[in-house]
Short mmCIF file of the N, C-alpha and C atoms (twelve columns), coordinates in Angstrom:
data_MODEL
# 
_entry.id   MODEL 
# 
loop_
_atom_site.group_PDB 
_atom_site.id 
_atom_site.type_symbol 
_atom_site.label_atom_id 
_atom_site.label_alt_id 
_atom_site.label_comp_id 
_atom_site.label_asym_id 
_atom_site.label_seq_id 
_atom_site.Cartn_x 
_atom_site.Cartn_y 
_atom_site.Cartn_z 
_atom_site.pdbx_PDB_model_num 
ATOM 1   N N  . MET A 1   -9.360  21.707  20.885  1 
ATOM 2   C CA . MET A 1   -10.006 22.499  20.052  1 
ATOM 3   C C  . MET A 1   -12.241 22.475  20.348  1 
ATOM 4   N N  . ASP A 2   -11.591 23.592  20.259  1 
ATOM 5   C CA . ASP A 2   -13.521 24.277  20.555  1 
ATOM 6   C C  . ASP A 2   -15.006 23.496  19.852  1 
ATOM 7   N N  . THR A 3   -15.619 23.881  20.230  1 
ATOM 8   C CA . THR A 3   -17.402 23.390  19.109  1 
ATOM 9   C C  . THR A 3   -16.909 24.410  17.720  1 
ATOM 10  N N  . ALA A 4   -16.843 25.615  18.156  1 
ATOM 11  C CA . ALA A 4   -17.196 26.389  16.932  1 
ATOM 12  C C  . ALA A 4   -15.558 26.397  15.486  1 
ATOM 13  N N  . THR A 5   -14.407 25.847  16.819  1 
ATOM 14  C CA . THR A 5   -13.195 25.872  15.481  1 
ATOM 15  C C  . THR A 5   -13.511 24.395  15.050  1 
ATOM 16  N N  . MET A 6   -14.305 23.392  15.260  1 
ATOM 17  C CA . MET A 6   -14.806 21.550  14.740  1 
ATOM 18  C C  . MET A 6   -15.366 22.278  13.954  1 
ATOM 19  N N  . ILE A 7   -16.837 23.005  14.325  1 
ATOM 20  C CA . ILE A 7   -17.641 23.495  13.431  1 
ATOM 21  C C  . ILE A 7   -17.175 23.801  11.993  1 
ATOM 22  N N  . LEU A 8   -16.353 24.937  12.194  1 
ATOM 23  C CA . LEU A 8   -15.842 25.701  10.919  1 
ATOM 24  C C  . LEU A 8   -14.671 24.756  10.143  1 
ATOM 25  N N  . VAL A 9   -13.894 23.625  10.465  1 
ATOM 26  C CA . VAL A 9   -13.462 22.596  9.831   1 
ATOM 27  C C  . VAL A 9   -13.539 21.753  9.373   1 
ATOM 28  N N  . LEU A 10  -15.209 21.623  9.929   1 
ATOM 29  C CA . LEU A 10  -15.860 20.679  9.331   1 
ATOM 30  C C  . LEU A 10  -16.396 21.203  7.787   1 
ATOM 31  N N  . ALA A 11  -16.976 22.372  8.080   1 
ATOM 32  C CA . ALA A 11  -17.640 23.108  6.815   1 
ATOM 33  C C  . ALA A 11  -16.410 23.469  5.613   1 
ATOM 34  N N  . VAL A 12  -15.086 23.522  6.595   1 
ATOM 35  C CA . VAL A 12  -14.019 23.750  4.982   1 
ATOM 36  C C  . VAL A 12  -14.053 22.769  4.603   1 
ATOM 37  N N  . ILE A 13  -14.007 21.477  5.290   1 
ATOM 38  C CA . ILE A 13  -13.653 19.555  4.819   1 
ATOM 39  C C  . ILE A 13  -14.355 19.269  3.483   1 
ATOM 40  N N  . ALA A 14  -15.961 20.347  4.512   1 
ATOM 41  C CA . ALA A 14  -17.252 19.576  3.463   1 
ATOM 42  C C  . ALA A 14  -16.908 20.689  2.167   1 
ATOM 43  N N  . ILE A 15  -16.674 22.199  1.518   1 
ATOM 44  C CA . ILE A 15  -16.502 22.543  0.792   1 
ATOM 45  C C  . ILE A 15  -15.225 22.094  -0.526  1 
ATOM 46  N N  . ASN A 16  -14.496 22.319  -0.013  1 
ATOM 47  C CA . ASN A 16  -13.315 21.348  -0.851  1 
ATOM 48  C C  . ASN A 16  -13.301 20.075  -0.842  1 
ATOM 49  N N  . GLY A 17  -14.088 19.056  -0.250  1 
ATOM 50  C CA . GLY A 17  -14.998 18.220  -0.671  1 
ATOM 51  C C  . GLY A 17  -16.262 17.803  -1.964  1 
ATOM 52  N N  . TYR A 18  -16.754 19.089  -1.440  1 
ATOM 53  C CA . TYR A 18  -17.702 19.421  -2.663  1 
ATOM 54  C C  . TYR A 18  -16.858 19.416  -4.054  1 
ATOM 55  N N  . TRP A 19  -16.137 20.649  -4.095  1 
ATOM 56  C CA . TRP A 19  -14.571 21.045  -4.947  1 
ATOM 57  C C  . TRP A 19  -13.889 19.666  -5.965  1 
ATOM 58  N N  . VAL A 20  -13.835 19.364  -5.362  1 
ATOM 59  C CA . VAL A 20  -13.193 17.902  -5.719  1 
ATOM 60  C C  . VAL A 20  -13.803 17.332  -6.452  1 
ATOM 61  N N  . LEU A 21  -15.080 16.693  -5.741  1 
ATOM 62  C CA . LEU A 21  -16.220 16.042  -6.678  1 
ATOM 63  C C  . LEU A 21  -16.884 16.623  -7.722  1 
ATOM 64  N N  . ASP A 22  -16.738 18.031  -7.103  1 
ATOM 65  C CA . ASP A 22  -17.410 18.273  -8.740  1 
ATOM 66  C C  . ASP A 22  -16.520 18.186  -9.783  1 
ATOM 67  N N  . ALA A 23  -15.270 18.010  -9.833  1 
ATOM 68  C CA . ALA A 23  -14.341 18.051  -10.663 1 
ATOM 69  C C  . ALA A 23  -14.650 16.755  -10.734 1 
ATOM 70  N N  . ILE A 24  -14.158 15.585  -10.145 1 
ATOM 71  C CA . ILE A 24  -14.361 14.723  -10.468 1 
ATOM 72  C C  . ILE A 24  -15.632 14.226  -11.510 1 
ATOM 73  N N  . LEU A 25  -16.266 14.848  -11.388 1 
ATOM 74  C CA . LEU A 25  -17.535 14.360  -12.317 1 
ATOM 75  C C  . LEU A 25  -17.181 15.230  -13.310 1 
ATOM 76  N N  . ARG A 26  -17.137 15.839  -13.479 1 
ATOM 77  C CA . ARG A 26  -16.716 17.201  -14.656 1 
ATOM 78  C C  . ARG A 26  -15.424 16.541  -15.626 1 
ATOM 79  N N  . ILE A 27  -14.590 15.933  -15.328 1 
ATOM 80  C CA . ILE A 27  -13.207 14.880  -15.496 1 
ATOM 81  C C  . ILE A 27  -14.549 13.814  -16.546 1 
ATOM 82  N N  . LYS A 28  -15.038 12.646  -15.328 1 
ATOM 83  C CA . LYS A 28  -15.326 11.879  -16.346 1 
ATOM 84  C C  . LYS A 28  -16.356 12.275  -16.916 1 
ATOM 85  N N  . LYS A 29  -17.096 13.146  -17.223 1 
ATOM 86  C CA . LYS A 29  -18.445 14.070  -17.998 1 
ATOM 87  C C  . LYS A 29  -17.355 13.937  -19.158 1 
ATOM 88  N N  . SER A 30  -16.007 14.664  -19.637 1 
ATOM 89  C CA . SER A 30  -14.886 15.025  -20.486 1 
ATOM 90  C C  . SER A 30  -14.550 13.047  -21.028 1 
ATOM 91  N N  . LEU A 31  -14.025 13.068  -19.670 1 
ATOM 92  C CA . LEU A 31  -13.784 11.214  -21.279 1 
ATOM 93  C C  . LEU A 31  -15.328 10.734  -21.569 1 
ATOM 94  N N  . GLU A 32  -16.132 10.338  -21.111 1 
ATOM 95  C CA . GLU A 32  -17.515 10.357  -21.603 1 
ATOM 96  C C  . GLU A 32  -17.558 10.317  -23.049 1 
ATOM 97  N N  . ASN A 33  -17.588 11.552  -23.452 1 
ATOM 98  C CA . ASN A 33  -17.799 12.938  -24.054 1 
ATOM 99  C C  . ASN A 33  -16.661 12.229  -24.975 1 
ATOM 100 N N  . GLN A 34  -15.201 11.520  -24.191 1 
ATOM 101 C CA . GLN A 34  -14.331 11.763  -25.510 1 
ATOM 102 C C  . GLN A 34  -14.451 10.118  -26.552 1 
ATOM 103 N N  . ALA A 35  -14.833 9.090   -25.239 1 
ATOM 104 C CA . ALA A 35  -15.244 7.887   -25.539 1 
ATOM 105 C C  . ALA A 35  -16.491 7.605   -26.158 1 
ATOM 106 N N  . LYS A 36  -17.213 8.314   -25.883 1 
ATOM 107 C CA . LYS A 36  -18.665 8.620   -27.859 1 
ATOM 108 C C  . LYS A 36  -17.672 9.031   -29.355 1 
ATOM 109 N N  . LYS A 37  -17.133 10.072  -28.776 1 
ATOM 110 C CA . LYS A 37  -16.594 10.247  -29.654 1 
ATOM 111 C C  . LYS A 37  -15.656 9.526   -30.797 1 
ATOM 112 N N  . LEU A 38  -14.576 8.308   -30.111 1 
ATOM 113 C CA . LEU A 38  -14.075 7.571   -30.599 1 
ATOM 114 C C  . LEU A 38  -14.970 6.445   -31.206 1 
ATOM 115 N N  . GLY A 39  -16.031 5.933   -30.069 1 
ATOM 116 C CA . GLY A 39  -16.560 5.575   -30.578 1 
ATOM 117 C C  . GLY A 39  -17.369 5.572   -31.903 1 
ATOM 118 N N  . ARG A 40  -18.309 7.178   -31.943 1 
ATOM 119 C CA . ARG A 40  -18.994 7.142   -33.396 1 
ATOM 120 C C  . ARG A 40  -17.737 7.395   -34.140 1 
ATOM 121 N N  . ASP A 41  -16.301 7.587   -33.932 1 
ATOM 122 C CA . ASP A 41  -15.522 7.979   -35.632 1 
ATOM 123 C C  . ASP A 41  -14.911 5.798   -35.798 1 
ATOM 124 N N  . GLN A 42  -14.814 5.262   -34.917 1 
ATOM 125 C CA . GLN A 42  -14.657 4.197   -35.245 1 
ATOM 126 C C  . GLN A 42  -15.733 3.315   -36.075 1 
ATOM 127 N N  . ALA A 43  -16.850 3.227   -35.647 1 
ATOM 128 C CA . ALA A 43  -18.427 2.971   -36.224 1 
ATOM 129 C C  . ALA A 43  -18.552 3.792   -37.760 1 
ATOM 130 N N  . ILE A 44  -17.579 4.594   -37.964 1 
ATOM 131 C CA . ILE A 44  -17.839 5.090   -38.720 1 
ATOM 132 C C  . ILE A 44  -17.340 4.697   -39.879 1 
ATOM 133 N N  . LYS A 45  -15.881 4.006   -39.193 1 
ATOM 134 C CA . LYS A 45  -14.491 3.321   -40.310 1 
ATOM 135 C C  . LYS A 45  -15.222 2.380   -40.577 1 
ATOM 136 N N  . ASP A 46  -15.760 1.766   -39.204 1 
ATOM 137 C CA . ASP A 46  -16.068 0.076   -39.293 1 
ATOM 138 C C  . ASP A 46  -17.031 0.265   -40.958 1 
ATOM 139 N N  . TYR A 47  -18.003 1.035   -40.928 1 
ATOM 140 C CA . TYR A 47  -19.207 1.275   -41.681 1 
ATOM 141 C C  . TYR A 47  -18.708 1.230   -43.407 1 
ATOM 142 N N  . PHE A 48  -17.751 2.337   -43.236 1 
ATOM 143 C CA . PHE A 48  -16.757 2.749   -45.724 1 
ATOM 144 C C  . PHE A 48  -16.102 1.118   -44.966 1 
ATOM 145 N N  . LEU A 49  -15.690 0.780   -44.244 1 
ATOM 146 C CA . LEU A 49  -14.562 -0.456  -44.667 1 
ATOM 147 C C  . LEU A 49  -14.822 -1.806  -44.146 1 
ATOM 148 N N  . ASP A 50  -15.831 -1.746  -44.676 1 
ATOM 149 C CA . ASP A 50  -16.827 -3.241  -42.994 1 
ATOM 150 C C  . ASP A 50  -18.111 -3.588  -44.396 1 
ATOM 151 N N  . THR A 51  -19.122 -2.869  -44.283 1 
ATOM 152 C CA . THR A 51  -20.604 -2.865  -44.636 1 
ATOM 153 C C  . THR A 51  -20.652 -3.255  -46.665 1 
ATOM 154 N N  . PRO A 52  -21.146 -4.621  -46.907 1 
ATOM 155 C CA . PRO A 52  -21.147 -4.274  -48.224 1 
ATOM 156 C C  . PRO A 52  -22.608 -3.174  -48.750 1 
ATOM 157 N N  . ARG A 53  -22.279 -2.534  -49.910 1 
ATOM 158 C CA . ARG A 53  -23.463 -2.086  -50.181 1 
ATOM 159 C C  . ARG A 53  -24.531 -2.347  -51.071 1 
ATOM 160 N N  . LYS A 54  -25.610 -2.387  -50.767 1 
ATOM 161 C CA . LYS A 54  -26.699 -2.484  -51.658 1 
ATOM 162 C C  . LYS A 54  -26.629 -2.301  -53.304 1 
ATOM 163 N N  . SER A 55  -25.293 -1.240  -53.520 1 
ATOM 164 C CA . SER A 55  -25.501 -1.408  -55.035 1 
ATOM 165 C C  . SER A 55  -23.901 -2.167  -55.309 1 
ATOM 166 N N  . GLN A 56  -23.611 -2.576  -54.554 1 
ATOM 167 C CA . GLN A 56  -23.436 -3.864  -55.178 1 
ATOM 168 C C  . GLN A 56  -23.238 -5.084  -55.040 1 
ATOM 169 N N  . SER A 57  -23.959 -5.014  -56.011 1 
ATOM 170 C CA . SER A 57  -24.333 -6.785  -55.602 1 
ATOM 171 C C  . SER A 57  -23.183 -7.809  -56.367 1 
ATOM 172 N N  . PRO A 58  -23.542 -8.717  -56.347 1 
ATOM 173 C CA . PRO A 58  -22.706 -10.045 -55.845 1 
ATOM 174 C C  . PRO A 58  -22.312 -10.955 -56.846 1 
ATOM 175 N N  . TYR A 59  -23.245 -10.039 -58.493 1 
ATOM 176 C CA . TYR A 59  -23.197 -10.750 -58.975 1 
ATOM 177 C C  . TYR A 59  -23.229 -9.725  -60.466 1 
ATOM 178 N N  . LYS A 60  -22.103 -10.613 -62.025 1 
ATOM 179 C CA . LYS A 60  -21.734 -9.853  -62.473 1 
ATOM 180 C C  . LYS A 60  -23.646 -9.723  -63.628 1 
ATOM 181 N N  . GLU A 61  -23.743 -8.876  -63.890 1 
ATOM 182 C CA . GLU A 61  -25.100 -8.261  -64.821 1 
ATOM 183 C C  . GLU A 61  -24.856 -8.869  -66.243 1 
ATOM 184 N N  . GLY A 62  -25.403 -10.295 -66.392 1 
ATOM 185 C CA . GLY A 62  -25.568 -11.100 -67.416 1 
ATOM 186 C C  . GLY A 62  -24.250 -12.516 -67.622 1 
ATOM 187 N N  . THR A 63  -22.858 -12.332 -66.794 1 
ATOM 188 C CA . THR A 63  -22.921 -13.466 -66.535 1 
ATOM 189 C C  . THR A 63  -23.293 -14.955 -65.261 1 
ATOM 190 N N  . GLY A 64  -23.888 -13.847 -64.586 1 
ATOM 191 C CA . GLY A 64  -24.414 -15.034 -63.599 1 
ATOM 192 C C  . GLY A 64  -22.693 -15.653 -62.323 1 
ATOM 193 N N  . GLY A 65  -21.219 -15.263 -62.928 1 
ATOM 194 C CA . GLY A 65  -20.222 -15.579 -61.682 1 
ATOM 195 C C  . GLY A 65  -20.273 -14.529 -60.925 1 
ATOM 196 N N  . LEU A 66  -20.053 -15.080 -60.034 1 
ATOM 197 C CA . LEU A 66  -19.686 -14.258 -58.837 1 
ATOM 198 C C  . LEU A 66  -18.037 -12.999 -58.941 1 
ATOM 199 N N  . ILE A 67  -18.423 -12.045 -58.949 1 
ATOM 200 C CA . ILE A 67  -17.382 -10.850 -59.215 1 
ATOM 201 C C  . ILE A 67  -15.743 -11.564 -57.498 1 
ATOM 202 N N  . MET A 68  -14.819 -10.233 -58.341 1 
ATOM 203 C CA . MET A 68  -14.117 -11.037 -57.510 1 
ATOM 204 C C  . MET A 68  -13.925 -10.408 -56.129 1 
ATOM 205 N N  . TRP A 69  -14.639 -9.481  -55.598 1 
ATOM 206 C CA . TRP A 69  -15.306 -8.448  -53.833 1 
ATOM 207 C C  . TRP A 69  -15.434 -10.332 -53.630 1 
ATOM 208 N N  . GLU A 70  -16.279 -10.317 -54.281 1 
ATOM 209 C CA . GLU A 70  -17.448 -11.751 -53.618 1 
ATOM 210 C C  . GLU A 70  -16.874 -12.716 -53.139 1 
ATOM 211 N N  . ILE A 71  -15.818 -12.834 -54.528 1 
ATOM 212 C CA . ILE A 71  -15.098 -14.137 -53.556 1 
ATOM 213 C C  . ILE A 71  -14.074 -13.821 -52.321 1 
ATOM 214 N N  . ILE A 72  -13.464 -12.325 -52.594 1 
ATOM 215 C CA . ILE A 72  -12.704 -12.231 -51.296 1 
ATOM 216 C C  . ILE A 72  -13.776 -12.128 -50.091 1 
ATOM 217 N N  . GLU A 73  -14.830 -11.434 -50.938 1 
ATOM 218 C CA . GLU A 73  -15.101 -11.626 -48.934 1 
ATOM 219 C C  . GLU A 73  -16.583 -12.876 -48.764 1 
ATOM 220 N N  . VAL A 74  -16.012 -14.161 -49.391 1 
ATOM 221 C CA . VAL A 74  -16.481 -15.220 -49.107 1 
ATOM 222 C C  . VAL A 74  -15.622 -15.892 -47.861 1 
ATOM 223 N N  . HIS A 75  -14.718 -15.926 -48.673 1 
ATOM 224 C CA . HIS A 75  -13.179 -16.056 -47.364 1 
ATOM 225 C C  . HIS A 75  -13.360 -15.280 -46.327 1 
ATOM 226 N N  . LEU A 76  -12.959 -14.111 -46.500 1 
ATOM 227 C CA . LEU A 76  -13.002 -12.900 -44.926 1 
ATOM 228 C C  . LEU A 76  -14.472 -13.076 -44.094 1 
ATOM 229 N N  . MET A 77  -14.826 -13.319 -44.047 1 
ATOM 230 C CA . MET A 77  -16.586 -14.138 -43.369 1 
ATOM 231 C C  . MET A 77  -16.376 -15.787 -43.425 1 
ATOM 232 N N  . GLU A 78  -15.405 -17.109 -44.429 1 
ATOM 233 C CA . GLU A 78  -15.437 -17.929 -43.364 1 
ATOM 234 C C  . GLU A 78  -13.869 -17.826 -41.952 1 
ATOM 235 N N  . GLN A 79  -13.443 -16.593 -42.820 1 
ATOM 236 C CA . GLN A 79  -11.828 -16.967 -42.079 1 
ATOM 237 C C  . GLN A 79  -11.984 -15.927 -40.242 1 
ATOM 238 N N  . ASN A 80  -13.203 -15.052 -40.566 1 
ATOM 239 C CA . ASN A 80  -13.338 -13.836 -39.535 1 
ATOM 240 C C  . ASN A 80  -12.725 -13.218 -39.903 1 
ATOM 241 N N  . MET A 81  -12.334 -12.765 -40.644 1 
ATOM 242 C CA . MET A 81  -11.515 -11.064 -40.945 1 
ATOM 243 C C  . MET A 81  -12.451 -10.810 -42.098 1 
ATOM 244 N N  . LYS A 82  -11.581 -9.090  -41.249 1 
ATOM 245 C CA . LYS A 82  -12.113 -8.017  -41.431 1 
ATOM 246 C C  . LYS A 82  -11.228 -7.043  -42.601 1 
ATOM 247 N N  . PRO A 83  -11.546 -6.715  -44.201 1 
ATOM 248 C CA . PRO A 83  -10.776 -6.549  -45.098 1 
ATOM 249 C C  . PRO A 83  -9.822  -5.616  -44.692 1 
ATOM 250 N N  . ILE A 84  -9.979  -4.385  -43.396 1 
ATOM 251 C CA . ILE A 84  -8.663  -3.920  -43.143 1 
ATOM 252 C C  . ILE A 84  -7.933  -4.698  -42.415 1 
ATOM 253 N N  . GLU A 85  -7.993  -5.929  -41.887 1 
ATOM 254 C CA . GLU A 85  -6.636  -6.847  -41.597 1 
ATOM 255 C C  . GLU A 85  -6.792  -7.060  -42.321 1 
ATOM 256 N N  . LEU A 86  -6.994  -7.539  -44.335 1 
ATOM 257 C CA . LEU A 86  -6.745  -8.321  -45.114 1 
ATOM 258 C C  . LEU A 86  -5.550  -7.776  -45.935 1 
ATOM 259 N N  . ALA A 87  -6.392  -6.531  -46.134 1 
ATOM 260 C CA . ALA A 87  -5.041  -5.042  -46.495 1 
ATOM 261 C C  . ALA A 87  -3.346  -4.870  -44.947 1 
ATOM 262 N N  . GLU A 88  -3.878  -5.059  -44.159 1 
ATOM 263 C CA . GLU A 88  -2.643  -4.769  -43.345 1 
ATOM 264 C C  . GLU A 88  -1.362  -5.967  -43.390 1 
ATOM 265 N N  . LYS A 89  -2.553  -7.295  -43.306 1 
ATOM 266 C CA . LYS A 89  -1.518  -8.696  -43.563 1 
ATOM 267 C C  . LYS A 89  -0.773  -8.878  -45.085 1 
ATOM 268 N N  . ALA A 90  -1.591  -8.133  -46.192 1 
ATOM 269 C CA . ALA A 90  -1.144  -8.436  -47.441 1 
ATOM 270 C C  . ALA A 90  -1.058  -7.083  -47.826 1 
ATOM 271 N N  . GLY A 91  -0.422  -6.162  -47.331 1 
ATOM 272 C CA . GLY A 91  0.539   -5.404  -47.340 1 
ATOM 273 C C  . GLY A 91  0.397   -4.062  -48.447 1 
ATOM 274 N N  . ILE A 92  -1.359  -3.889  -48.284 1 
ATOM 275 C CA . ILE A 92  -1.381  -3.713  -49.487 1 
ATOM 276 C C  . ILE A 92  -2.604  -2.170  -48.792 1 
ATOM 277 N N  . SER A 93  -3.186  -1.219  -49.202 1 
ATOM 278 C CA . SER A 93  -3.488  0.655   -49.143 1 
ATOM 279 C C  . SER A 93  -5.140  -0.681  -48.519 1 
ATOM 280 N N  . THR A 94  -5.801  0.172   -47.591 1 
ATOM 281 C CA . THR A 94  -7.023  -0.190  -47.939 1 
ATOM 282 C C  . THR A 94  -7.916  0.615   -49.181 1 
ATOM 283 N N  . GLY A 95  -6.952  1.744   -49.579 1 
ATOM 284 C CA . GLY A 95  -8.243  1.933   -50.723 1 
ATOM 285 C C  . GLY A 95  -8.246  1.307   -52.041 1 
ATOM 286 N N  . THR A 96  -6.880  0.447   -52.080 1 
ATOM 287 C CA . THR A 96  -7.200  -0.543  -52.878 1 
ATOM 288 C C  . THR A 96  -8.334  -1.200  -52.868 1 
ATOM 289 N N  . LEU A 97  -8.296  -1.821  -51.734 1 
ATOM 290 C CA . LEU A 97  -9.480  -2.719  -51.817 1 
ATOM 291 C C  . LEU A 97  -10.863 -2.519  -51.694 1 
ATOM 292 N N  . SER A 98  -11.021 -1.280  -51.058 1 
ATOM 293 C CA . SER A 98  -12.248 -0.117  -51.286 1 
ATOM 294 C C  . SER A 98  -12.849 0.059   -53.392 1 
ATOM 295 N N  . ASP A 99  -11.278 0.037   -53.812 1 
ATOM 296 C CA . ASP A 99  -11.210 0.414   -55.474 1 
ATOM 297 C C  . ASP A 99  -11.634 -1.339  -55.884 1 
ATOM 298 N N  . LEU A 100 -11.103 -2.204  -55.039 1 
ATOM 299 C CA . LEU A 100 -11.585 -3.086  -56.117 1 
ATOM 300 C C  . LEU A 100 -13.020 -3.646  -55.295 1 
ATOM 301 N N  . LYS A 101 -13.733 -3.380  -54.042 1 
ATOM 302 C CA . LYS A 101 -14.765 -3.310  -54.006 1 
ATOM 303 C C  . LYS A 101 -16.336 -3.135  -54.978 1 
ATOM 304 N N  . SER A 102 -15.608 -1.470  -55.687 1 
ATOM 305 C CA . SER A 102 -16.940 -0.775  -54.957 1 
ATOM 306 C C  . SER A 102 -16.744 -1.187  -56.937 1 
ATOM 307 N N  . GLY A 103 -15.562 -1.837  -57.894 1 
ATOM 308 C CA . GLY A 103 -15.637 -1.586  -58.825 1 
ATOM 309 C C  . GLY A 103 -14.367 -0.963  -59.717 1 
ATOM 310 N N  . ARG A 104 -14.500 0.354   -59.087 1 
ATOM 311 C CA . ARG A 104 -13.328 1.132   -59.827 1 
ATOM 312 C C  . ARG A 104 -12.125 0.615   -60.456 1 
ATOM 313 N N  . LEU A 105 -11.482 -0.286  -59.576 1 
ATOM 314 C CA . LEU A 105 -9.929  -1.869  -60.136 1 
ATOM 315 C C  . LEU A 105 -10.523 -2.598  -60.930 1 
ATOM 316 N N  . LYS A 106 -11.467 -2.357  -62.666 1 
ATOM 317 C CA . LYS A 106 -11.601 -3.953  -63.550 1 
ATOM 318 C C  . LYS A 106 -10.688 -3.978  -63.112 1 
ATOM 319 N N  . TYR A 107 -8.835  -4.276  -63.772 1 
ATOM 320 C CA . TYR A 107 -8.334  -5.617  -63.797 1 
ATOM 321 C C  . TYR A 107 -7.040  -5.261  -62.707 1 
ATOM 322 N N  . PRO A 108 -7.304  -5.578  -61.391 1 
ATOM 323 C CA . PRO A 108 -5.951  -5.956  -60.657 1 
ATOM 324 C C  . PRO A 108 -4.985  -6.441  -60.625 1 
ATOM 325 N N  . SER A 109 -3.729  -6.455  -60.887 1 
ATOM 326 C CA . SER A 109 -2.702  -7.431  -61.682 1 
ATOM 327 C C  . SER A 109 -2.779  -8.249  -61.011 1 
ATOM 328 N N  . PHE A 110 -1.587  -9.077  -61.511 1 
ATOM 329 C CA . PHE A 110 -1.924  -10.686 -60.867 1 
ATOM 330 C C  . PHE A 110 -0.531  -10.512 -59.620 1 
ATOM 331 N N  . LYS A 111 0.434   -9.888  -59.224 1 
ATOM 332 C CA . LYS A 111 0.869   -9.746  -57.965 1 
ATOM 333 C C  . LYS A 111 0.144   -9.314  -56.772 1 
ATOM 334 N N  . LEU A 112 -1.326  -8.319  -57.098 1 
ATOM 335 C CA . LEU A 112 -2.582  -7.407  -55.915 1 
ATOM 336 C C  . LEU A 112 -2.881  -9.364  -55.378 1 
ATOM 337 N N  . LEU A 113 -3.597  -10.089 -56.387 1 
ATOM 338 C CA . LEU A 113 -3.939  -10.689 -56.077 1 
ATOM 339 C C  . LEU A 113 -3.347  -11.550 -55.825 1 
ATOM 340 N N  . GLU A 114 -2.293  -11.988 -56.143 1 
ATOM 341 C CA . GLU A 114 -1.317  -13.240 -55.602 1 
ATOM 342 C C  . GLU A 114 -1.236  -12.381 -53.739 1 
ATOM 343 N N  . LYS A 115 -1.261  -11.147 -53.981 1 
ATOM 344 C CA . LYS A 115 -1.149  -11.023 -52.281 1 
ATOM 345 C C  . LYS A 115 -3.035  -11.268 -51.520 1 
ATOM 346 N N  . ILE A 116 -3.830  -10.847 -51.868 1 
ATOM 347 C CA . ILE A 116 -4.553  -11.201 -51.675 1 
ATOM 348 C C  . ILE A 116 -5.066  -12.812 -50.921 1 
ATOM 349 N N  . ALA A 117 -4.686  -13.556 -52.647 1 
ATOM 350 C CA . ALA A 117 -4.385  -14.710 -51.984 1 
ATOM 351 C C  . ALA A 117 -3.911  -15.727 -50.901 1 
ATOM 352 N N  . ASP A 118 -2.906  -15.372 -51.051 1 
ATOM 353 C CA . ASP A 118 -1.680  -15.824 -50.229 1 
ATOM 354 C C  . ASP A 118 -1.897  -15.686 -48.652 1 
ATOM 355 N N  . VAL A 119 -3.247  -14.389 -48.343 1 
ATOM 356 C CA . VAL A 119 -3.633  -14.555 -46.730 1 
ATOM 357 C C  . VAL A 119 -4.479  -15.150 -46.743 1 
ATOM 358 N N  . LEU A 120 -5.322  -15.061 -47.054 1 
ATOM 359 C CA . LEU A 120 -6.860  -15.886 -47.677 1 
ATOM 360 C C  . LEU A 120 -6.620  -17.274 -47.264 1 
ATOM 361 N N  . ASN A 121 -5.349  -17.889 -48.255 1 
ATOM 362 C CA . ASN A 121 -4.958  -18.963 -48.350 1 
ATOM 363 C C  . ASN A 121 -5.636  -19.672 -49.290 1 
ATOM 364 N N  . ILE A 122 -5.383  -18.977 -49.954 1 
ATOM 365 C CA . ILE A 122 -6.797  -19.749 -51.168 1 
ATOM 366 C C  . ILE A 122 -6.107  -19.507 -52.477 1 
ATOM 367 N N  . ASP A 123 -6.886  -21.045 -53.700 1 
ATOM 368 C CA . ASP A 123 -5.465  -20.995 -55.215 1 
ATOM 369 C C  . ASP A 123 -5.788  -19.409 -55.869 1 
ATOM 370 N N  . MET A 124 -5.486  -19.687 -56.322 1 
ATOM 371 C CA . MET A 124 -5.283  -18.139 -57.138 1 
ATOM 372 C C  . MET A 124 -6.510  -18.797 -58.653 1 
ATOM 373 N N  . ASN A 125 -6.777  -19.617 -58.487 1 
ATOM 374 C CA . ASN A 125 -7.866  -20.128 -59.714 1 
ATOM 375 C C  . ASN A 125 -8.935  -19.808 -59.111 1 
ATOM 376 N N  . GLU A 126 -9.515  -20.024 -58.175 1 
ATOM 377 C CA . GLU A 126 -11.021 -19.002 -57.397 1 
ATOM 378 C C  . GLU A 126 -10.941 -18.029 -57.647 1 
ATOM 379 N N  . PHE A 127 -10.016 -16.506 -59.158 1 
ATOM 380 C CA . PHE A 127 -10.702 -15.167 -59.236 1 
ATOM 381 C C  . PHE A 127 -10.819 -15.628 -60.311 1 
ATOM 382 N N  . ARG A 128 -10.492 -16.444 -60.790 1 
ATOM 383 C CA . ARG A 128 -11.434 -16.742 -62.283 1 
ATOM 384 C C  . ARG A 128 -12.655 -18.192 -62.070 1 
ATOM 385 N N  . GLY A 129 -12.748 -18.450 -61.236 1 
ATOM 386 C CA . GLY A 129 -13.829 -19.056 -60.357 1 
ATOM 387 C C  . GLY A 129 -13.549 -20.578 -61.257 1 
ATOM 388 N N  . LEU A 130 -12.704 -20.979 -61.215 1 
ATOM 389 C CA . LEU A 130 -11.460 -22.424 -61.632 1 
ATOM 390 C C  . LEU A 130 -12.031 -23.621 -60.811 1 
ATOM 391 N N  . SER A 131 -11.755 -23.515 -59.621 1 
ATOM 392 C CA . SER A 131 -11.505 -24.196 -57.966 1 
ATOM 393 C C  . SER A 131 -13.116 -24.315 -57.759 1 
# 
């Protein structure tokens, strides 16, 4: 093989290598962008399901007692469990927990409280403040 052919072959290899490298870098950037988006989506989900709101006081006004969500939240923290895990294990929707947390669900059913108590392994009387 003469020198001119060798230079031509090396040039073709270099050009193809450049295109391959460029394609790999584009794929990498695309995957990084997808990961950022997924991370952002997960952060939003975690924020809305796991972050206590300032407006959600742990105490009922005038009673000095813990509200039901605060009792649940204390046990969630003790067991290092997230609300979404509680919902999955109890077979209830995250919307139901969200309603309970926000106060929209003022009178939860006995069955709902029983499911939550079973998952958290607590006595039902804790919801009444008796234990």
